Short mmCIF file of C-alpha atoms in Angstrom, two decimals:
data_model
loop_
_atom_site.label_atom_id
_atom_site.label_comp_id
_atom_site.label_asym_id
_atom_site.label_seq_id
_atom_site.Cartn_x
_atom_site.Cartn_y
_atom_site.Cartn_z
CA MET A 1 -6.59 46.49 5.47
CA GLY A 2 -6.70 42.64 6.14
CA SER A 3 -4.04 40.93 7.85
CA HIS A 4 -3.00 37.41 9.01
CA SER A 5 -1.72 36.28 12.09
CA SER A 6 0.71 33.87 10.59
CA LYS A 7 2.17 33.69 7.03
CA TYR A 8 1.45 30.40 4.94
CA ASN A 9 4.23 29.31 3.15
CA PRO A 10 3.51 26.33 0.59
CA MET A 11 7.08 25.21 -0.07
CA ARG A 12 7.63 25.02 3.62
CA ALA A 13 4.63 22.82 4.15
CA ASN A 14 5.42 20.72 0.93
CA ILE A 15 8.99 19.83 2.75
CA LEU A 16 7.13 18.62 5.61
CA THR A 17 5.05 16.04 3.47
CA ARG A 18 8.14 15.19 1.66
CA VAL A 19 10.28 14.55 4.95
CA MET A 20 7.45 12.39 6.30
CA SER A 21 6.72 10.45 3.09
CA TRP A 22 10.44 9.40 2.12
CA PRO A 23 11.23 7.19 5.31
CA ALA A 24 7.94 5.36 4.75
CA LEU A 25 8.66 5.08 0.93
CA VAL A 26 12.39 3.40 1.74
CA PHE A 27 10.76 1.35 4.61
CA THR A 28 8.27 -0.04 2.16
CA PHE A 29 10.61 -0.64 -0.57
CA CYS A 30 12.71 -2.70 1.87
CA THR A 31 9.77 -4.81 2.92
CA TRP A 32 8.70 -5.35 -0.74
CA VAL A 33 12.37 -6.46 -1.16
CA VAL A 34 11.99 -9.22 1.85
CA PHE A 35 8.32 -10.55 -0.12
CA LEU A 36 10.11 -10.84 -3.25
CA ALA A 37 12.93 -12.82 -1.77
CA GLY A 38 10.49 -15.34 -0.20
CA ILE A 39 8.14 -15.85 -3.16
CA ALA A 40 11.43 -16.01 -5.45
CA SER A 41 12.58 -18.68 -3.11
CA LEU A 42 9.32 -20.55 -3.17
CA GLN A 43 9.26 -20.43 -6.94
CA ARG A 44 12.64 -21.87 -7.05
CA THR A 45 11.80 -24.85 -4.67
CA CYS A 46 8.78 -25.35 -6.46
CA ALA A 47 10.65 -25.68 -9.82
CA ASP A 48 13.17 -27.61 -8.25
CA GLY A 49 10.59 -30.60 -7.07
CA THR A 50 12.32 -30.84 -3.78
CA THR A 51 9.36 -30.84 -1.39
CA GLY A 52 5.87 -32.52 -0.69
CA LEU A 53 5.34 -35.66 -2.81
CA GLY A 54 8.59 -35.25 -4.92
CA GLN A 55 8.92 -34.69 -8.72
CA THR A 56 8.26 -38.30 -9.55
CA GLN A 57 5.24 -38.43 -7.65
CA ALA A 58 3.89 -35.15 -8.73
CA ARG A 59 4.32 -35.93 -12.32
CA THR A 60 2.44 -39.25 -11.77
CA ILE A 61 -0.68 -37.11 -10.43
CA THR A 62 -0.30 -34.96 -13.33
CA ALA A 63 -0.75 -37.66 -15.82
CA LEU A 64 -3.51 -39.24 -13.86
CA LEU A 65 -5.25 -35.80 -13.98
CA ARG A 66 -4.52 -34.27 -17.28
CA PRO A 67 -3.62 -37.18 -19.65
CA GLY A 68 -1.68 -36.00 -22.64
CA ARG A 69 0.03 -33.19 -20.97
CA ASP A 70 3.53 -32.54 -20.02
CA PRO A 71 4.41 -34.62 -17.30
CA GLY A 72 7.07 -32.25 -16.21
CA CYS A 73 4.55 -29.25 -15.75
CA CYS A 74 3.68 -29.97 -12.39
CA VAL A 75 5.83 -29.79 -8.83
CA PRO A 76 4.97 -30.57 -5.21
CA TYR A 77 3.30 -27.43 -3.92
CA GLN A 78 0.07 -27.83 -6.03
CA ALA A 79 -3.02 -29.25 -4.62
CA ALA A 80 -4.51 -32.52 -5.94
CA PRO A 81 -7.97 -33.82 -5.40
CA ASP A 82 -8.51 -35.63 -1.78
CA ASN A 83 -8.88 -39.09 -3.62
CA LEU A 84 -5.28 -38.67 -5.16
CA ASN A 85 -3.66 -37.26 -1.79
CA THR A 86 -3.27 -33.79 -1.28
CA PHE A 87 -0.44 -31.42 -0.69
CA GLY A 88 -2.35 -29.37 1.79
CA THR A 89 -2.81 -26.16 -0.05
CA GLN A 90 -6.52 -26.56 -1.01
CA GLY A 91 -8.55 -23.75 0.52
CA ILE A 92 -5.59 -21.04 0.74
CA PHE A 93 -6.55 -17.89 -0.89
CA GLY A 94 -4.62 -17.39 -4.21
CA TRP A 95 -3.93 -21.17 -4.68
CA SER A 96 -6.31 -23.33 -7.20
CA GLY A 97 -7.78 -26.50 -6.03
CA SER A 98 -6.43 -27.96 -9.25
CA VAL A 99 -3.00 -28.79 -10.20
CA LEU A 100 -1.18 -25.91 -11.91
CA PRO A 101 2.26 -25.48 -13.43
CA CYS A 102 4.64 -23.65 -11.27
CA LEU A 103 4.82 -20.59 -13.74
CA ARG A 104 0.85 -20.07 -12.70
CA LEU A 105 0.85 -21.15 -9.23
CA PHE A 106 2.42 -17.75 -7.85
CA ARG A 107 1.16 -15.45 -10.69
CA PHE A 108 -1.23 -13.55 -8.22
CA TYR A 109 1.83 -13.01 -5.93
CA TRP A 110 3.96 -11.79 -8.77
CA PHE A 111 1.29 -9.44 -9.82
CA MET A 112 1.47 -7.99 -6.36
CA ILE A 113 5.15 -7.40 -6.55
CA ALA A 114 5.01 -5.80 -9.92
CA PHE A 115 2.09 -3.55 -8.86
CA LEU A 116 3.70 -2.32 -5.70
CA LEU A 117 7.06 -1.83 -7.31
CA VAL A 118 5.50 0.58 -10.25
CA THR A 119 3.51 2.29 -7.22
CA LEU A 120 6.85 2.76 -5.27
CA LEU A 121 8.87 3.68 -8.52
CA GLY A 122 5.96 6.29 -9.24
CA ALA A 123 5.93 7.73 -5.76
CA PHE A 124 9.63 8.06 -5.73
CA VAL A 125 9.60 10.24 -9.01
CA ALA A 126 6.47 12.13 -7.78
CA SER A 127 8.00 13.27 -4.47
CA GLY A 128 10.98 15.25 -6.45
CA PRO A 129 8.95 18.08 -8.18
CA LYS A 130 8.34 21.25 -6.63
CA TYR A 131 4.99 20.04 -4.94
CA GLY A 132 5.85 16.73 -4.54
CA LEU A 133 3.28 13.88 -3.82
CA SER A 134 0.75 16.62 -2.34
CA SER A 135 -0.17 17.91 -5.90
CA SER A 136 -1.49 14.31 -6.76
CA ARG A 137 -2.38 13.09 -3.27
CA PRO A 138 -5.95 11.46 -4.16
CA PHE A 139 -4.36 9.27 -6.68
CA TRP A 140 -1.31 8.12 -4.21
CA ILE A 141 -3.94 7.38 -1.60
CA GLY A 142 -5.77 5.28 -4.09
CA MET A 143 -3.01 3.59 -5.21
CA PHE A 144 -1.41 2.59 -1.49
CA THR A 145 -4.97 1.69 -0.69
CA ILE A 146 -5.22 -1.05 -3.21
CA ASN A 147 -1.72 -2.13 -2.49
CA THR A 148 -2.64 -2.55 1.38
CA LEU A 149 -5.57 -4.73 0.40
CA LEU A 150 -3.48 -6.69 -1.95
CA PHE A 151 -0.81 -7.39 0.67
CA MET A 152 -3.49 -8.12 3.46
CA ILE A 153 -4.45 -10.90 1.39
CA ALA A 154 -0.80 -12.17 0.79
CA SER A 155 -0.43 -11.85 4.64
CA GLU A 156 -3.46 -14.35 5.23
CA ALA A 157 -2.37 -16.62 2.62
CA THR A 158 1.05 -16.95 3.59
CA LEU A 159 0.22 -17.35 7.25
CA ALA A 160 -2.20 -20.15 6.07
CA ALA A 161 0.32 -21.91 3.99
CA LEU A 162 2.39 -22.20 7.10
CA ASP A 163 0.19 -24.86 8.45
CA SER A 164 0.09 -27.00 5.47
CA SER A 165 2.22 -30.09 5.13
CA PRO A 166 4.40 -28.87 2.12
CA PHE A 167 5.78 -25.75 4.13
CA SER A 168 5.99 -27.53 7.42
CA SER A 169 9.81 -28.02 7.30
CA GLY A 170 13.06 -27.12 5.41
CA GLN A 171 13.45 -24.46 2.72
CA PRO A 172 10.13 -24.12 2.16
CA LEU A 173 9.02 -23.59 5.57
CA MET A 174 11.92 -20.35 5.66
CA SER A 175 10.76 -19.30 2.40
CA MET A 176 7.15 -19.06 3.28
CA ARG A 177 8.08 -17.50 6.63
CA THR A 178 10.00 -14.72 4.62
CA ALA A 179 7.21 -14.13 2.55
CA ALA A 180 4.77 -13.76 5.24
CA ALA A 181 7.25 -11.40 7.28
CA GLY A 182 7.50 -9.45 4.15
CA ALA A 183 3.70 -9.07 3.55
CA ILE A 184 2.88 -8.12 6.89
CA MET A 185 5.59 -5.58 7.02
CA THR A 186 4.64 -4.16 3.59
CA VAL A 187 1.06 -3.88 4.90
CA VAL A 188 2.53 -1.76 7.76
CA GLY A 189 4.22 0.30 5.49
CA CYS A 190 1.39 1.20 3.07
CA ILE A 191 -0.50 2.33 6.12
CA PHE A 192 2.35 4.59 7.12
CA LEU A 193 2.24 5.97 3.59
CA LEU A 194 -1.39 6.42 3.59
CA LEU A 195 -1.08 8.45 6.80
CA THR A 196 1.87 10.50 5.86
CA ILE A 197 0.93 11.43 2.14
CA GLY A 198 -2.91 11.44 2.85
CA THR A 199 -2.59 13.87 5.85
CA ASP A 200 -3.24 17.42 4.32
CA TRP A 201 -0.24 19.01 5.97
CA GLU A 202 -0.41 22.26 3.84
CA ASN A 203 -3.96 23.11 4.94
CA ARG A 204 -3.15 22.22 8.34
CA ARG A 205 -0.18 24.44 8.64
CA GLY A 206 -1.59 27.37 6.39
CA ARG A 207 -5.49 27.39 7.47
CA ALA A 208 -5.73 26.01 11.13
CA GLY A 209 -6.70 29.02 13.67
CA VAL A 210 -5.79 31.59 11.11
CA ALA A 211 -8.28 34.55 11.89
CA LYS A 212 -9.05 36.67 8.67
CA THR A 213 -9.96 40.61 9.09
CA THR A 214 -11.75 42.21 6.50
CA GLY A 215 -14.00 45.30 6.04
CA PRO A 216 -13.61 49.08 6.85
CA GLY A 217 -15.01 50.89 9.86
CA TYR A 218 -13.63 51.28 13.32
CA ALA A 219 -13.76 47.30 13.97
CA GLY A 220 -11.51 46.92 10.73
CA GLN A 221 -9.04 49.62 11.88
CA GLN A 222 -8.85 48.25 15.05
CA GLY A 223 -7.77 44.58 13.47
CA LEU A 224 -11.12 43.11 14.67
CA PRO A 225 -13.08 40.79 12.21
CA THR A 226 -16.12 42.27 10.82
CA THR A 227 -19.14 41.18 8.59
CA ALA A 228 -20.28 42.82 5.87
CA ALA A 229 -22.70 45.48 6.60
CA GLY A 230 -25.93 45.97 4.30
CA PRO A 231 -26.43 48.78 1.96
CA GLY A 232 -26.91 51.96 3.65
CA ALA A 233 -25.74 50.97 6.86
CA PRO A 234 -23.31 52.87 9.23
CA VAL A 235 -19.60 52.32 8.71
CA GLY A 236 -18.60 49.64 10.89
CA ALA A 237 -21.97 48.37 11.90
CA GLY A 238 -21.40 44.85 10.92
CA GLY A 239 -20.72 42.19 13.62
CA PRO A 240 -17.67 40.14 14.35
CA VAL A 241 -17.02 37.23 12.89
CA THR A 242 -14.00 35.16 12.80
CA TYR A 243 -13.31 32.27 10.20
CA THR A 244 -10.49 30.58 8.74
CA GLY A 245 -9.08 29.99 5.14
CA ASN A 246 -6.98 31.51 2.62
CA PRO A 247 -7.01 35.02 1.46
#
């Protein structure tokens, strides 16, 4: 009869996946909150018109660039053509090279925030059932890979923005630093999640180094691995072989 040198317990292996992934999920959620706070503060400052050229001058530039538009639509963070002065945000990924309303200026980063929130909430829910995240591992690997790339973009953009004049002092500087720190830490959290969820703990515990014994004959009776012998061959004539895998 066949035997295993160790017994595979899927529930025990799944507990290890859950124990490893939950701290990473909580950490990533906390970093998401930091990034959210930074972007929300930037959005509020943008609406207040307290930096850059100031609300009055921003309205003047808007009137020159887009006649007939609401003069209150645009505020200091937006980039303007060089001949009208610049706010220093041209060339930063995620910001347009033209004047934009505040509600549109940070839309790419609000999308990042919403996408990661949906991913984290789904992962928290998926980690609850019997087989947890391991039963849908490829899906979560894909989702957190996308989030990692998005927040790498956010990290580059926020760090680049710190070198521009609108964010060189005061509340805008602190808000942008907060957003940059949150983006960088979120990248780290997503990478940890890719490691913990992506590692096949179940198969590592259930298959690695487990020798399977099969076949009748002397070798099988002695608990030695054997190969199947051809038709008409003497019992136990098969040679030894060792392999791993589930029964």
